[in-house]
Amino acid sequence: MLVVSNLHCYYGRIHALKGISLHVKSGEIVVLIGGNGAGKSTALKAISGIVQAASGTVTFNNNDITHISPDKIVMAGISHVPEGRRIFPRLTVEDNLLLGAFTRRDSSEIKKDMGKMKELFPVLANRSKQYAGTLSGGEQQMLAIARGLMSRPSLLLLDEPTMGLAPVIAQDIYRQVIYLNKEQGLAILIVEQNARIALGLAERGYIIETGRIMLEGNCRELKQSNEIKRAYLGKDYREVWE
Ligand SMILES: Nc1ncnc2c1ncn2[C@@H]1O[C@H](COP(=O)(O)OP(=O)(O)OP(=O)(O)O)[C@@H](O)[C@H]1O
Ligand SMILES: [Mg+2]
């Protein structure tokens, strides 16, 4: 479904992505794991067209989308829920959701989808007229995901959706993410710093370090990898896995 091949991205002279390749099959959950500054967000931004690729290609459903504008990429079926939520604080919850549907013209269907989002995240239903900036961190993340879903994507890009949230809220969010994948067949590419959460969640994963994919594979195998244990789980990994 999504194929990224040998992608290079720069910010001025900073070579942020040094030829990454990855893919997501339809209906799959895939994680991209890496430390601060590894290039995870840049990878998602390059896929959604926010950052220009210097070379390499991104194809989606066999179409080359490498140099397509972000709005057209949304229309093609990719939705990006950015790092740090980026909801519009001075708009209501409902207006934030409506903005997620900015590429659509089917107003009665949009209305139905708003209802579905409120079922998926009931907390949003009680707060639809509230300014989004007054929501808690967890609620803002739910709103950000719901807004992302309003374009009816077939691939959702999630950038650290549980960053800074209490474990119980993080669990809630991931429960809905798994529901969207299992029940609705949505393909999801998730960026996570927390290797333990990430490897428990997805089927396949990629480890990125300083702009390069260092390891990839089935999450069960990745969990067993000594390199991952050393780099991401530290001395206490036994407690984490066993
Ligand atoms: N707008 C920008 N201008 C210049 N350099 C940038 C910009 N955005 C990112 N970078 C640099 O590109 C590299 C990759 O950044 P990126 O945000 O993709 O990392 P990340 O893996 O998402 O990190 P984090 O886990 O901290 O979010 C870093 O060295 C970063 O400093
Ligand atoms: Mg990031």
JSON list of C-alpha atoms and ligand atoms in Angstrom, two decimals, residues 10-12 14-17 34-45 51 83 159-160 163 191-193 208 211, ligand 1:
[
{"chain": "A", "resi": 10, "resn": "TYR", "atom": "CA", "xyz": [17.36, 17.79, 4.23]},
{"chain": "A", "resi": 11, "resn": "TYR", "atom": "CA", "xyz": [16.67, 20.81, 6.41]},
{"chain": "A", "resi": 12, "resn": "GLY", "atom": "CA", "xyz": [19.17, 23.21, 4.90]},
{"chain": "A", "resi": 14, "resn": "ILE", "atom": "CA", "xyz": [21.07, 18.92, 7.94]},
{"chain": "A", "resi": 15, "resn": "HIS", "atom": "CA", "xyz": [20.70, 15.52, 6.29]},
{"chain": "A", "resi": 16, "resn": "ALA", "atom": "CA", "xyz": [17.71, 14.29, 8.31]},
{"chain": "A", "resi": 17, "resn": "LEU", "atom": "CA", "xyz": [16.80, 11.17, 6.28]},
{"chain": "A", "resi": 34, "resn": "GLY", "atom": "CA", "xyz": [13.85, 5.59, 17.46]},
{"chain": "A", "resi": 35, "resn": "GLY", "atom": "CA", "xyz": [15.32, 8.10, 19.86]},
{"chain": "A", "resi": 36, "resn": "ASN", "atom": "CA", "xyz": [15.11, 11.89, 19.80]},
{"chain": "A", "resi": 37, "resn": "GLY", "atom": "CA", "xyz": [16.19, 13.42, 16.54]},
{"chain": "A", "resi": 38, "resn": "ALA", "atom": "CA", "xyz": [16.41, 10.08, 14.72]},
{"chain": "A", "resi": 39, "resn": "GLY", "atom": "CA", "xyz": [14.18, 11.31, 11.90]},
{"chain": "A", "resi": 40, "resn": "LYS", "atom": "CA", "xyz": [10.86, 9.71, 12.81]},
{"chain": "A", "resi": 41, "resn": "SER", "atom": "CA", "xyz": [8.74, 12.83, 12.43]},
{"chain": "A", "resi": 42, "resn": "THR", "atom": "CA", "xyz": [10.61, 13.80, 9.30]},
{"chain": "A", "resi": 43, "resn": "ALA", "atom": "CA", "xyz": [9.76, 10.42, 7.79]},
{"chain": "A", "resi": 44, "resn": "LEU", "atom": "CA", "xyz": [6.04, 10.96, 8.43]},
{"chain": "A", "resi": 45, "resn": "LYS", "atom": "CA", "xyz": [6.24, 14.53, 7.14]},
{"chain": "A", "resi": 51, "resn": "VAL", "atom": "CA", "xyz": [8.65, 18.05, 3.93]},
{"chain": "A", "resi": 83, "resn": "GLU", "atom": "CA", "xyz": [3.47, 15.16, 16.98]},
{"chain": "A", "resi": 159, "resn": "ASP", "atom": "CA", "xyz": [3.34, 10.62, 15.53]},
{"chain": "A", "resi": 160, "resn": "GLU", "atom": "CA", "xyz": [3.89, 9.73, 19.20]},
{"chain": "A", "resi": 163, "resn": "MET", "atom": "CA", "xyz": [3.63, 11.28, 24.52]},
{"chain": "A", "resi": 191, "resn": "VAL", "atom": "CA", "xyz": [5.96, 6.57, 15.51]},
{"chain": "A", "resi": 192, "resn": "GLU", "atom": "CA", "xyz": [6.85, 5.66, 19.10]},
{"chain": "A", "resi": 193, "resn": "GLN", "atom": "CA", "xyz": [9.82, 6.28, 21.35]},
{"chain": "A", "resi": 208, "resn": "ILE", "atom": "CA", "xyz": [15.59, 4.31, 12.90]},
{"chain": "A", "resi": 211, "resn": "GLY", "atom": "CA", "xyz": [18.25, 9.08, 9.58]},
{"chain": "B", "resi": 1, "resn": "LIG", "atom": "N1", "xyz": [12.43, 22.35, 10.76]},
{"chain": "B", "resi": 1, "resn": "LIG", "atom": "C1", "xyz": [13.66, 21.88, 10.97]},
{"chain": "B", "resi": 1, "resn": "LIG", "atom": "N2", "xyz": [14.76, 22.62, 10.70]},
{"chain": "B", "resi": 1, "resn": "LIG", "atom": "C2", "xyz": [16.01, 22.13, 10.88]},
{"chain": "B", "resi": 1, "resn": "LIG", "atom": "N3", "xyz": [16.28, 20.91, 11.36]},
{"chain": "B", "resi": 1, "resn": "LIG", "atom": "C3", "xyz": [15.23, 20.13, 11.67]},
{"chain": "B", "resi": 1, "resn": "LIG", "atom": "C4", "xyz": [13.88, 20.57, 11.50]},
{"chain": "B", "resi": 1, "resn": "LIG", "atom": "N4", "xyz": [13.05, 19.58, 11.88]},
{"chain": "B", "resi": 1, "resn": "LIG", "atom": "C5", "xyz": [13.86, 18.56, 12.29]},
{"chain": "B", "resi": 1, "resn": "LIG", "atom": "N5", "xyz": [15.16, 18.90, 12.15]},
{"chain": "B", "resi": 1, "resn": "LIG", "atom": "C6", "xyz": [16.33, 18.03, 12.46]},
{"chain": "B", "resi": 1, "resn": "LIG", "atom": "O1", "xyz": [16.18, 16.81, 11.74]},
{"chain": "B", "resi": 1, "resn": "LIG", "atom": "C7", "xyz": [16.54, 15.70, 12.54]},
{"chain": "B", "resi": 1, "resn": "LIG", "atom": "C8", "xyz": [15.36, 14.74, 12.67]},
{"chain": "B", "resi": 1, "resn": "LIG", "atom": "O2", "xyz": [14.29, 15.37, 13.35]},
{"chain": "B", "resi": 1, "resn": "LIG", "atom": "P1", "xyz": [12.89, 14.69, 13.63]},
{"chain": "B", "resi": 1, "resn": "LIG", "atom": "O3", "xyz": [11.98, 15.72, 14.15]},
{"chain": "B", "resi": 1, "resn": "LIG", "atom": "O4", "xyz": [12.48, 13.96, 12.42]},
{"chain": "B", "resi": 1, "resn": "LIG", "atom": "O5", "xyz": [13.29, 13.65, 14.76]},
{"chain": "B", "resi": 1, "resn": "LIG", "atom": "P2", "xyz": [12.36, 12.67, 15.62]},
{"chain": "B", "resi": 1, "resn": "LIG", "atom": "O6", "xyz": [12.90, 11.31, 15.43]},
{"chain": "B", "resi": 1, "resn": "LIG", "atom": "O7", "xyz": [10.94, 12.89, 15.29]},
{"chain": "B", "resi": 1, "resn": "LIG", "atom": "O8", "xyz": [12.68, 13.15, 17.12]},
{"chain": "B", "resi": 1, "resn": "LIG", "atom": "P3", "xyz": [11.71, 13.29, 18.40]},
{"chain": "B", "resi": 1, "resn": "LIG", "atom": "O9", "xyz": [11.59, 11.93, 18.98]},
{"chain": "B", "resi": 1, "resn": "LIG", "atom": "O10", "xyz": [12.49, 14.18, 19.30]},
{"chain": "B", "resi": 1, "resn": "LIG", "atom": "O11", "xyz": [10.43, 13.87, 17.95]},
{"chain": "B", "resi": 1, "resn": "LIG", "atom": "C9", "xyz": [17.00, 16.29, 13.88]},
{"chain": "B", "resi": 1, "resn": "LIG", "atom": "O12", "xyz": [18.39, 16.40, 13.84]},
{"chain": "B", "resi": 1, "resn": "LIG", "atom": "C10", "xyz": [16.36, 17.65, 13.91]},
{"chain": "B", "resi": 1, "resn": "LIG", "atom": "O13", "xyz": [17.13, 18.57, 14.65]}
]
